[in-house]
Amino acid sequence: MYKNQFGNRTFRKIFMSYTAILIIPIIIFSSLNVHRNILEEQRQQYDKHTSDAKRIADMVDNKLNELKQFGKTMSSKTWVRKLMQNTNVYDQEFDLLKMIELRKDLDNDVNSMGILSFGMIYFPEKQWILSSIGNFQADDFFSHVAVFDPATQHTMQSSITDFKIMQPVDLGLWDIKKRVIPVLQSLEVVNQPRAVLVLFIDSAYFSDYMHRFAGNEFKDISITSHQSSIYQQTKNAQDNQSTSDKAYTIALPSQASEWQYAVTYTDSSGVWIHNLFSSLLAILISIAVGTCSAFVLTRITYRPLHALLNKLSVAIRYDDVRNGAGSEYNYIAKSIDRLLHENQELQQSMQAFESAARSNMFLRLLKGYFPEDQHMNGLKKFGIPYTDDMHYCTMLVSFHAIHDLSDMAKIRKIEMITMLVVEKTMQRYHLDYELFEITNADKALIVSSKNPFGDDGVIEQIASEVAAEMEQNCGFHLDVLHGTVEQGLVGISKSYYVAHERLQYMLFSRGHIRTIQEETIQHEVDFYYPTDWEVQLINNLKIGNLDTSMHILQEISSENEKRQLSKHSTVRLVSLLMETMLRVLHEVNLDTGIYAKQFASMVSAGNTTAMWSYVFEVGTLLCERNRYSNTSSTMEVGSKLLLYVNENYTSADVSLKNLGELFQMSASSVSKLFKEVTGINFYDYLCRLRMEMAKELLREKKCRIDDIAHRVGYENVYSFKRAFTRYEGIKPDEYVQLAI
């Protein structure tokens, strides 16, 4: 019976399947276990060698630090300072006995280091040398006592470095040849020191020191400086080690000098052999047990299947069975197709989200990105390889020349051509770039490079070439405006505002923007204080972010220093900054009177330096204030406060002061309570409500901008326009044109 079953094709397939299911995982797990053990032993070996290499490097660095400390000790000694003096006042003090005593002390100090051959103090002005072997004139010393090659002698006599370790050189000391490493250290912190300590590391002493303390784990030790060998130590191969054994090198930089340490260790290739026997035994046992278990399971499984097949062969025609199986496979195939389709849609949604988030990050860079360390991960997350060390230039591609914006196919074609032209141009100049859409110009282009660029007019050339190729391919002359080349992430914003100003001036000169008094006034402003930077400054001051707040103020200060503002413009700029500080001070319930009076006195005195310092001081005070935390009992009052603002935000009387009188609270308490309830500041919330209503009225085009300003709660049109530009990134006039 068993023979008949085993001869059945289905039975054999089931048996082989069970055998594979039971045996293959065991084999795989055994192999993985061996592999894991090998990796673990290799990791432990590497960690051990890394620790040993670090110990060797620290051992040498400690000795070099002792040499540094020796120089500091010598520079603090009174007799050294006296000998530095270019005068004969102390000659009587340094008689023969005194000089012998000094040389003996110097010799004892040199010998205590354990690796020095001898040492000396060189007085350049006197051309005199005090050494542990005697006092000499410099020429006599270098020609008869310690003889070096001319280049080494010149370096020792002209070096002014605080601490310098030279390359190994040959020394003839009283005609005795030595291999030494000169160590130079100035004993005076000036450009031209009057005394230089010169120590000579004896290669033989240093080698003995390394042999005694380096241990015996390594295969080879190499110390280099600027690709030149300082020291090399190679252990003799052991009897049980082959010279062909694999080895790897651990390189470590010196923390005390310009030396580089490279320690080579043997990588044993036989660490896994003791795992082989146990693995083979486990595999053999698994094959035997698995085969038996597979046979038993096959009999159990095959019994109902055999009965079912016998019934099917009698009661059901073959075509019917085939059609039934086929329908199940079709159902499985359709299910898989549906899952693949849903997965594709999910991937597309994720890509769209990442693209939108990436574009939003680029918009943040244009508006002014003042990152902290944790924010840099945001750039890396979206694949933006920007750092503060790179150089950037922002370019704007304006599509105002295209009057018919209803033909979307035509617009898409122009956008595709723009992408191709920009890519071709940037490849020609070997520059990285990012092209994306923005609000007040159709396209923005951030050009980046790790190296400085733009001094040779390359940016102007790129702009002209892109405009020319676009006109040639599209038939439209698209305006390409560029900013300045700046370094650092904040430089992207600086460059953007320069390009944006050029774009606005160009459109203004062509008559695309209506001539109004506000535009003329703003064009005359020569200081640099973008609205987006002001918003970020206010937000960071309110949340107490000291580092970013100081960073923004420092960038505003440095950028305006480049513009060489007049004193009048500087006073205006610092006054605007102080107005921002006072507004935030008022919102956090701090008395603004004393700060306003002190700043007013500085303005009257005309001391711009004091004004800048005071702005930084007040900013620091704001960031270090205590945060307010509401209790649950005040949330009911907060809800009533929020309801009142939602119903009366178009009234010009809605302010913190009036709300405080209405709810019998202080203005600062109202501000903090509102922030606790809504999560944002009162004025930000109020402006957002007003801006949404203003945009709706602007789209209807039934009211003048002056009337809209009064209808949404602003007393004058200038305040409305400034608030609209701050929160929407576009002026009301431009918004009306875009809404056409």
XYZ file of C-alpha atoms in Angstrom:
740
model
C 0.000 0.000 0.000
C 2.782 2.410 0.942
C 4.570 1.520 -2.271
C 1.507 2.387 -4.315
C 1.108 5.707 -2.473
C 4.771 6.678 -2.878
C 4.542 5.900 -6.547
C 1.767 8.449 -6.868
C 2.931 11.761 -8.312
C 0.839 13.885 -5.939
C 2.103 11.932 -2.938
C 5.706 12.539 -4.004
C 5.076 16.264 -4.439
C 3.538 16.531 -0.981
C 6.368 14.498 0.525
C 9.028 16.666 -1.131
C 7.195 19.812 -0.069
C 7.047 18.750 3.574
C 10.680 17.666 3.434
C 11.720 21.045 2.071
C 9.528 22.885 4.569
C 11.021 21.041 7.525
C 14.651 20.746 6.471
C 15.424 23.958 4.608
C 14.542 26.325 7.495
C 16.712 24.307 9.872
C 19.610 24.456 7.424
C 19.077 28.180 6.917
C 18.828 28.883 10.641
C 21.973 26.854 11.294
C 23.841 28.748 8.570
C 22.594 32.089 9.869
C 23.630 31.131 13.379
C 27.138 30.300 12.172
C 27.284 33.531 10.222
C 26.079 35.527 13.230
C 28.696 33.928 15.464
C 31.419 34.707 12.930
C 30.316 38.347 12.701
C 30.099 38.629 16.481
C 33.620 37.277 16.946
C 34.927 39.574 14.233
C 33.165 42.537 15.852
C 34.594 41.713 19.271
C 38.033 41.346 17.720
C 37.685 44.691 15.953
C 36.442 46.442 19.109
C 39.367 45.024 21.037
C 41.838 46.211 18.400
C 40.185 49.636 18.196
C 40.530 50.036 21.959
C 44.169 48.962 21.773
C 44.880 51.398 18.903
C 43.240 54.183 20.910
C 45.434 53.289 23.893
C 48.575 53.492 21.758
C 47.508 56.821 20.268
C 46.695 58.225 23.719
C 50.037 56.969 25.018
C 51.953 58.919 22.343
C 49.668 61.961 22.702
C 50.290 62.011 26.452
C 54.003 62.121 25.828
C 53.564 64.976 23.312
C 51.375 66.823 25.820
C 54.159 66.441 28.372
C 56.459 68.177 25.878
C 53.920 71.000 25.529
C 53.620 71.308 29.295
C 57.403 71.323 29.552
C 57.468 74.406 27.285
C 54.799 76.148 29.359
C 56.778 75.400 32.520
C 59.969 76.812 31.025
C 58.208 79.973 29.797
C 57.011 80.712 33.343
C 60.462 80.495 34.944
C 61.974 83.781 36.055
C 65.487 83.149 34.760
C 64.127 82.437 31.259
C 62.239 85.734 31.231
C 65.336 87.568 32.413
C 67.501 86.011 29.718
C 64.901 87.111 27.133
C 65.625 90.749 27.942
C 67.844 92.403 25.385
C 69.847 94.181 28.085
C 72.887 93.587 30.298
C 71.083 94.412 33.544
C 70.994 90.759 34.603
C 74.498 89.797 33.457
C 75.944 89.879 36.959
C 73.164 87.621 38.233
C 74.008 84.875 35.723
C 77.577 84.079 36.650
C 79.403 80.841 35.843
C 77.984 78.907 38.799
C 74.456 80.086 38.055
C 74.731 79.037 34.407
C 76.027 75.607 35.401
C 73.067 75.238 37.752
C 70.637 76.267 34.999
C 72.140 73.838 32.514
C 71.959 71.051 35.078
C 68.281 71.812 35.777
C 67.563 71.850 32.047
C 69.405 68.567 31.586
C 67.411 66.954 34.438
C 64.141 68.177 32.938
C 65.094 66.854 29.498
C 66.158 63.466 30.853
C 62.917 63.122 32.835
C 60.968 62.989 29.588
C 62.521 59.654 28.691
C 62.446 60.165 24.907
C 64.593 63.279 24.474
C 68.208 63.252 23.355
C 68.858 66.779 24.603
C 67.240 70.207 24.626
C 68.139 73.852 24.271
C 66.721 77.359 24.501
C 67.403 79.536 21.478
C 67.408 83.365 21.900
C 66.989 84.761 18.328
C 67.742 88.399 19.169
C 70.957 87.503 20.962
C 71.836 84.667 18.551
C 72.690 82.708 21.698
C 71.848 79.166 22.763
C 71.527 77.733 26.266
C 71.592 73.938 26.182
C 72.036 71.127 28.625
C 75.560 70.622 27.220
C 76.718 74.240 27.364
C 76.214 77.848 26.253
C 77.042 78.717 22.640
C 76.669 81.320 19.995
C 74.135 80.178 17.416
C 76.621 79.978 14.543
C 79.157 78.004 16.593
C 76.471 75.712 17.947
C 75.024 74.776 14.555
C 78.423 74.478 12.893
C 80.413 72.570 15.534
C 78.159 71.182 18.274
C 74.830 70.160 16.661
C 75.117 69.925 12.914
C 71.930 69.784 10.802
C 71.225 70.155 7.142
C 70.741 73.844 6.098
C 66.940 73.553 5.664
C 66.456 72.169 9.174
C 68.784 74.763 10.685
C 66.904 77.569 8.906
C 63.548 76.252 10.138
C 64.708 76.115 13.759
C 66.153 79.627 13.605
C 63.166 81.229 11.864
C 60.208 79.339 13.355
C 57.734 81.446 15.342
C 55.091 78.794 15.957
C 53.669 78.084 19.395
C 54.279 74.342 19.086
C 55.689 72.513 16.065
C 56.982 69.002 15.542
C 59.333 68.760 12.576
C 60.120 65.778 10.382
C 62.876 63.354 11.538
C 66.330 64.623 10.616
C 69.932 63.483 11.007
C 71.910 65.208 13.769
C 75.646 65.261 14.276
C 76.137 65.914 17.999
C 79.855 66.180 18.694
C 80.367 64.070 15.579
C 78.006 61.395 16.954
C 75.284 60.629 14.407
C 71.731 60.566 15.728
C 68.265 60.408 14.216
C 66.116 62.978 16.020
C 62.719 64.686 15.733
C 63.070 68.433 16.529
C 60.197 69.953 18.583
C 59.937 73.762 18.532
C 57.899 75.737 21.048
C 57.782 79.500 21.486
C 58.295 80.655 25.074
C 56.634 83.987 24.378
C 53.193 84.628 22.864
C 54.276 87.134 20.204
C 54.925 87.057 16.471
C 58.703 87.249 16.966
C 59.485 85.441 20.242
C 62.672 86.248 22.073
C 63.127 82.657 23.234
C 62.317 79.320 21.551
C 62.511 75.960 23.293
C 63.990 73.276 21.004
C 63.727 69.665 22.131
C 65.101 66.713 20.226
C 63.170 63.430 20.392
C 65.748 60.690 20.023
C 64.459 58.085 17.541
C 66.188 55.319 19.497
C 64.689 56.457 22.817
C 61.271 56.842 21.194
C 61.511 53.369 19.663
C 62.448 51.896 23.053
C 59.514 53.727 24.625
C 57.126 52.288 22.031
C 58.496 48.756 22.421
C 58.059 48.911 26.197
C 54.561 50.358 26.355
C 52.803 49.667 23.011
C 51.993 46.052 23.890
C 51.987 43.061 21.557
C 48.492 42.963 20.045
C 49.351 44.815 16.845
C 51.144 43.696 13.727
C 52.484 47.067 12.628
C 52.530 50.650 13.958
C 53.064 53.591 11.626
C 53.251 57.257 12.639
C 53.200 59.799 9.808
C 52.960 63.555 9.377
C 51.940 65.132 6.066
C 52.525 61.837 4.206
C 56.044 61.575 5.708
C 57.028 58.677 7.964
C 57.832 59.546 11.584
C 58.052 56.089 13.125
C 57.539 52.513 11.961
C 57.389 49.384 14.132
C 56.695 45.911 12.727
C 56.436 42.791 14.830
C 58.054 39.569 13.703
C 55.543 36.975 12.502
C 54.793 34.262 15.045
C 55.405 30.649 14.247
C 51.736 29.904 14.042
C 50.981 32.956 11.900
C 51.447 33.225 8.184
C 52.707 36.350 6.506
C 49.751 36.054 4.126
C 47.152 36.409 6.920
C 44.596 39.086 6.277
C 45.131 42.349 8.111
C 43.343 45.656 8.505
C 44.532 49.045 9.635
C 42.927 51.390 12.170
C 43.838 55.021 11.491
C 43.576 57.634 14.250
C 44.494 61.323 14.185
C 46.644 62.726 16.966
C 44.860 65.010 19.411
C 48.087 66.758 20.347
C 49.816 67.321 16.998
C 49.548 66.867 13.258
C 50.656 63.249 13.483
C 48.548 60.414 12.108
C 48.580 56.963 13.735
C 47.965 53.787 11.720
C 47.922 50.509 13.661
C 47.652 47.279 11.681
C 46.186 44.109 13.196
C 45.954 40.548 11.908
C 42.469 39.413 10.928
C 42.350 35.730 11.807
C 40.527 33.771 9.101
C 39.935 30.642 11.156
C 37.683 31.980 13.912
C 34.657 30.167 12.477
C 36.110 26.656 12.218
C 35.032 25.552 15.703
C 31.403 26.377 14.712
C 31.531 24.099 11.651
C 31.260 20.706 13.342
C 28.231 21.588 15.444
C 26.513 23.096 12.402
C 27.115 19.996 10.247
C 25.861 17.732 13.020
C 22.710 19.838 13.399
C 22.104 19.715 9.646
C 22.461 15.908 9.494
C 20.111 15.402 12.430
C 17.595 17.802 10.887
C 17.671 15.876 7.591
C 17.019 12.556 9.315
C 14.296 13.838 11.639
C 12.769 16.017 8.940
C 12.548 13.174 6.440
C 10.730 10.951 8.896
C 8.403 13.729 9.975
C 7.706 14.644 6.348
C 6.707 11.071 5.537
C 4.292 10.930 8.487
C 2.750 14.296 7.645
C 2.442 13.312 3.998
C 0.452 10.202 4.868
C -1.858 12.195 7.127
C -2.339 14.934 4.528
C -2.646 12.678 1.538
C -5.415 10.467 3.016
C -8.321 12.997 2.705
C -6.868 14.361 -0.515
C -6.742 10.877 -2.015
C -10.350 10.262 -1.056
C -11.366 13.646 -2.530
C -9.506 12.977 -5.782
C -11.225 9.592 -6.111
C -14.628 11.240 -5.712
C -13.742 14.020 -8.174
C -12.538 11.555 -10.764
C -15.898 9.740 -10.626
C -18.449 12.495 -10.042
C -16.950 15.527 -11.806
C -15.759 15.886 -15.339
C -12.219 17.097 -15.889
C -13.355 20.246 -17.703
C -15.552 21.238 -14.759
C -12.705 20.785 -12.267
C -10.385 22.758 -14.488
C -12.861 25.614 -14.890
C -13.458 25.737 -11.128
C -9.735 25.872 -10.378
C -9.284 28.459 -13.046
C -11.925 30.736 -11.513
C -10.156 30.591 -8.127
C -6.832 31.520 -9.716
C -8.545 34.343 -11.592
C -9.975 35.596 -8.318
C -6.508 35.479 -6.704
C -5.001 37.262 -9.714
C -7.684 39.974 -9.563
C -7.121 40.387 -5.832
C -3.395 40.811 -6.384
C -4.037 43.318 -9.176
C -6.327 45.300 -6.873
C -3.724 45.344 -4.094
C -1.019 46.451 -6.526
C -3.267 49.227 -7.792
C -4.043 50.416 -4.257
C -0.361 50.272 -3.361
C 0.504 52.328 -6.453
C -2.068 54.962 -5.491
C -0.652 55.051 -1.964
C 2.873 55.486 -3.320
C 1.711 58.317 -5.551
C 0.009 60.022 -2.602
C 3.170 59.692 -0.523
C 5.268 61.101 -3.354
C 2.857 64.002 -3.738
C 3.042 64.706 -0.001
C 6.844 64.537 0.018
C 6.993 66.811 -3.025
C 4.685 69.347 -1.360
C 6.682 69.188 1.888
C 9.916 69.612 -0.053
C 8.541 72.623 -1.917
C 7.399 74.097 1.384
C 10.931 73.636 2.747
C 12.332 75.530 -0.247
C 9.817 78.330 0.371
C 11.043 78.483 3.989
C 14.583 78.818 2.692
C 13.519 81.748 0.502
C 11.730 83.503 3.346
C 14.657 83.057 5.728
C 15.710 79.766 7.338
C 17.521 80.089 10.653
C 18.148 76.436 11.545
C 19.170 74.914 14.821
C 21.035 71.592 14.981
C 17.839 69.571 15.210
C 16.316 71.438 12.248
C 19.122 70.356 9.914
C 17.547 66.899 9.929
C 14.545 68.445 8.155
C 16.679 69.248 5.127
C 18.213 65.768 5.102
C 14.777 64.182 5.452
C 13.619 65.687 2.165
C 16.903 65.013 0.365
C 18.097 68.636 0.377
C 21.913 68.504 0.744
C 22.293 72.135 1.831
C 24.715 73.204 4.576
C 25.919 76.508 6.003
C 29.300 76.020 4.332
C 27.890 76.132 0.805
C 27.339 79.145 -1.492
C 23.946 79.994 -2.980
C 22.295 82.320 -5.485
C 18.535 82.681 -5.992
C 17.098 83.379 -9.444
C 13.479 84.216 -10.344
C 11.897 83.253 -13.667
C 8.959 85.584 -14.342
C 6.102 84.561 -16.668
C 4.471 88.017 -16.758
C 5.183 88.204 -20.487
C 2.540 85.503 -21.044
C -0.799 87.328 -21.007
C -3.046 84.375 -21.847
C -2.912 82.099 -18.803
C -6.078 80.133 -19.642
C -4.374 77.685 -22.018
C -3.081 75.189 -19.464
C -1.534 72.908 -22.092
C 0.524 75.819 -23.362
C 1.584 76.754 -19.843
C 2.654 73.173 -19.090
C 4.656 73.060 -22.293
C 6.497 76.259 -21.349
C 7.174 74.892 -17.857
C 8.653 71.680 -19.293
C 10.852 73.670 -21.666
C 11.971 75.819 -18.743
C 13.030 72.733 -16.788
C 14.984 71.360 -19.765
C 16.701 74.690 -20.470
C 17.681 75.176 -16.830
C 19.017 71.623 -16.543
C 21.059 71.994 -19.727
C 22.501 75.334 -18.615
C 23.427 74.135 -15.122
C 25.143 71.043 -16.502
C 27.174 73.299 -18.757
C 28.373 75.357 -15.787
C 28.677 72.344 -13.414
C 26.377 73.844 -10.776
C 23.682 72.217 -8.633
C 20.195 73.704 -8.668
C 16.610 73.361 -7.463
C 13.683 74.656 -9.574
C 10.252 75.077 -7.959
C 7.105 77.216 -7.953
C 6.604 80.200 -5.637
C 3.829 82.713 -5.011
C 4.993 86.055 -6.359
C 6.914 84.690 -9.351
C 6.169 81.623 -11.369
C 9.494 79.839 -10.816
C 12.381 80.149 -8.388
C 15.830 78.698 -8.981
C 18.320 78.087 -6.151
C 21.826 77.628 -7.532
C 24.262 76.018 -5.064
C 27.892 74.998 -4.944
C 30.407 73.952 -2.311
C 32.897 76.421 -3.801
C 32.510 80.203 -4.265
C 31.179 81.255 -7.658
C 29.754 84.293 -9.431
C 32.731 86.643 -9.216
C 33.475 86.203 -12.913
C 29.976 87.166 -14.050
C 28.793 83.574 -14.400
C 25.402 84.315 -12.771
C 24.654 87.123 -15.226
C 25.717 84.824 -18.064
C 23.426 82.020 -16.835
C 20.454 84.387 -16.572
C 20.972 85.751 -20.066
C 21.464 82.274 -21.587
C 18.320 80.887 -19.947
C 16.257 83.887 -21.115
C 17.670 83.650 -24.643
C 17.038 79.887 -24.988
C 13.510 80.230 -23.600
C 12.728 82.966 -26.115
C 14.163 80.834 -28.904
C 12.114 77.748 -27.939
C 8.866 79.345 -26.707
C 8.675 82.635 -28.545
C 8.322 84.549 -25.267
C 10.948 86.675 -23.587
C 10.813 85.439 -19.999
C 12.503 87.667 -17.441
C 15.223 85.920 -15.408
C 16.291 87.975 -12.362
C 19.156 86.934 -10.120
C 20.273 87.862 -6.613
C 23.704 88.022 -5.093
C 25.867 85.001 -4.300
C 25.788 84.401 -0.539
C 27.223 81.804 1.828
C 25.105 79.913 4.349
C 21.437 78.898 4.416
C 20.351 82.408 5.373
C 22.156 83.596 2.232
C 19.384 81.960 0.152
C 16.895 84.416 1.637
C 19.263 87.369 1.192
C 19.799 86.496 -2.448
C 16.054 85.970 -2.947
C 15.108 89.412 -1.662
C 17.674 91.028 -3.940
C 16.190 89.189 -6.938
C 12.665 89.990 -5.753
C 13.463 93.701 -5.480
C 14.837 93.645 -9.020
C 11.706 91.904 -10.261
C 9.415 94.410 -8.557
C 11.432 97.332 -9.880
C 11.315 95.894 -13.410
C 7.536 95.354 -13.284
C 7.082 98.800 -11.768
C 9.103 100.422 -14.552
C 6.986 98.617 -17.169
C 3.753 99.759 -15.604
C 2.614 96.323 -14.425
C 2.203 97.641 -10.884
C 0.158 100.758 -10.204
C 1.999 103.788 -8.932
C 0.956 104.503 -5.362
C 2.522 106.464 -2.610
C 3.385 103.394 -0.537
C 5.526 101.885 -3.305
C 7.513 105.101 -3.634
C 8.118 105.240 0.100
C 9.202 101.622 0.354
C 11.535 101.971 -2.626
C 13.430 104.643 -0.726
C 14.161 102.311 2.201
C 17.818 101.386 1.995
C 18.124 99.158 5.066
C 17.544 95.376 5.077
C 14.692 94.155 7.306
C 12.405 91.695 5.432
C 8.914 91.139 6.753
C 9.442 87.356 6.843
C 12.520 87.811 9.040
C 10.484 90.047 11.340
C 7.786 87.368 11.672
C 10.385 84.701 12.522
C 12.042 87.031 15.028
C 8.714 87.696 16.771
C 7.805 83.989 16.911
C 11.209 82.943 18.294
C 11.152 85.730 20.890
C 7.735 84.607 22.076
C 8.706 80.940 22.446
C 11.990 81.844 24.150
C 14.326 80.492 21.473
C 17.432 82.503 22.379
C 19.883 80.987 19.875
C 17.690 81.508 16.815
C 16.572 84.989 17.950
C 20.168 86.115 18.367
C 21.033 84.504 15.026
C 18.325 86.534 13.253
C 19.429 89.790 14.913
C 23.070 89.065 14.070
C 22.224 88.367 10.420
C 20.213 91.612 10.177
C 23.118 93.518 11.722
C 25.811 91.990 9.506
C 23.751 92.370 6.305
C 23.126 96.054 6.985
C 26.787 96.605 7.804
C 27.568 95.449 4.263
C 25.217 98.128 2.903
C 27.103 100.896 4.740
C 23.939 102.629 5.873
C 23.865 106.245 6.815
C 23.438 107.082 10.459
C 19.848 108.140 9.856
C 18.983 104.822 8.179
C 20.715 102.867 10.932
C 18.661 104.681 13.585
C 15.468 103.911 11.635
C 16.363 100.227 11.356
C 17.262 99.790 15.030
C 14.140 101.722 16.019
C 11.985 99.292 14.012
C 13.686 96.375 15.758
C 13.060 97.998 19.126
C 9.392 98.524 18.212
C 9.188 94.780 17.589
C 10.787 94.092 20.980
C 8.413 96.471 22.767
C 5.388 94.866 21.115
C 6.483 91.410 22.273
C 7.329 92.782 25.739
C 3.791 94.112 26.003
C 2.289 90.763 24.967
C 4.240 88.830 27.615
C 3.187 91.249 30.385
C 6.529 93.000 30.864
C 6.710 96.724 31.559
C 7.690 98.509 28.349
C 8.013 102.000 29.789
C 11.517 101.758 31.168
C 12.827 100.062 28.010
C 11.236 102.674 25.751
C 12.714 105.527 27.824
C 16.206 104.032 27.870
C 16.125 103.431 24.128
C 14.803 106.942 23.490
C 17.744 108.396 25.404
C 20.130 106.380 23.218
C 18.382 107.661 20.077
C 18.709 111.230 21.342
C 22.423 110.669 21.964
C 22.843 109.200 18.465
C 24.894 106.272 19.782
C 24.056 103.530 17.257
C 26.438 101.050 18.876
C 24.660 101.364 22.190
C 21.298 101.062 20.419
C 22.306 97.764 18.773
C 23.623 96.401 22.072
C 20.409 97.364 23.828
C 18.287 95.560 21.213
C 20.337 92.381 21.753
C 19.994 92.800 25.527
C 16.214 93.192 25.394
C 15.951 90.191 23.040
C 17.874 88.065 25.534
C 15.568 89.221 28.331
C 12.500 88.219 26.310
C 13.815 84.735 25.585
C 14.640 84.066 29.234
C 11.203 84.966 30.587
C 9.083 82.398 32.465
C 6.398 80.652 30.424
C 2.798 80.936 31.397
C 0.678 77.872 31.989
C -3.120 78.069 32.297
C -5.137 75.976 34.683
C -8.242 74.087 33.653
C -10.421 76.528 35.618
C -9.623 79.337 33.192
C -10.539 77.403 30.052
C -14.214 78.409 30.323
C -13.244 82.076 30.342
C -10.929 81.383 27.415
C -13.791 79.873 25.407
C -15.932 82.969 25.994
C -12.997 85.142 25.000
C -12.522 83.184 21.768
C -16.238 83.390 20.931
C -16.209 87.166 21.392
C -13.212 87.587 19.089
C -14.811 85.397 16.403
C -17.949 87.555 16.437
C -16.265 90.994 16.611
C -12.919 90.657 14.781
C -13.930 93.253 12.148
C -14.169 95.949 14.805
C -11.157 98.254 15.147
C -11.740 98.300 18.936
C -10.813 94.610 19.359
C -7.525 94.740 21.249
C -5.933 93.141 24.276
C -6.555 96.255 26.333
C -10.294 96.441 25.499
C -10.726 92.693 26.006
C -9.046 93.015 29.382
C -11.506 95.726 30.428
C -14.444 93.678 29.132
C -13.442 90.472 30.938
C -11.949 92.273 33.992
C -8.424 90.965 33.345
C -5.066 92.514 32.569
C -3.995 92.729 28.932
C -1.138 90.314 29.547
C -3.479 87.787 31.186
C -5.822 87.983 28.185
C -2.890 87.379 25.833
C -1.643 84.352 27.764
C -5.138 82.914 28.186
C -5.849 83.292 24.470
C -2.571 81.566 23.609
C -3.444 78.698 25.971
C -6.877 78.212 24.374
C -6.032 78.622 20.676
C -2.374 77.629 20.553
C -1.370 80.827 18.722
C -0.955 84.490 19.688
C -3.927 86.808 19.858
C -2.748 89.165 17.106
C -1.804 86.288 14.814
C -5.279 84.784 15.258
C -6.987 88.149 14.777
C -4.969 88.932 11.641
C -5.701 85.523 10.171
C -9.477 86.073 10.511
C -9.178 89.512 8.966
C -6.980 88.298 6.104
C -9.443 85.574 5.121
C -12.268 88.118 4.928
C -10.020 90.586 3.083
C -9.101 87.986 0.427
C -12.785 87.263 -0.152
C -13.533 90.986 -0.634
C -10.521 91.403 -2.925
C -11.709 88.531 -5.133
C -15.143 90.139 -5.450
C -13.491 93.413 -6.689
C -16.428 95.496 -5.545
C -14.563 97.649 -2.988
C -11.449 99.780 -2.989
C -8.509 98.617 -0.907
C -9.021 101.550 1.503
C -12.634 100.476 2.106
C -11.622 96.823 2.573
C -9.018 97.863 5.155
C -11.679 99.650 7.240
C -14.237 96.850 6.796
C -11.908 94.207 8.205
C -10.898 96.294 11.225
C -7.817 98.369 10.269
C -7.713 102.101 10.974
C -5.372 102.903 8.056
C -4.570 101.266 4.751
C -0.807 101.115 5.391
C -1.262 98.827 8.430
C -3.593 96.626 6.396
C -1.160 96.300 3.489
C 1.757 95.506 5.765
C -0.246 92.830 7.609
C -1.548 91.351 4.337
C 1.977 91.105 2.910
C 3.280 89.513 6.111
C 0.650 86.781 6.303
C -0.001 86.094 2.610
C 3.458 86.707 1.115
C 1.952 88.992 -1.549
C 0.645 92.560 -1.656
C -3.104 93.245 -1.993
C -2.615 94.823 -5.431
C -0.774 91.741 -6.678
C -3.417 89.469 -5.177
C -6.112 91.297 -7.127
C -4.141 90.882 -10.368
C -3.599 87.152 -9.762
C -7.296 86.716 -9.033
C -8.178 87.980 -12.536
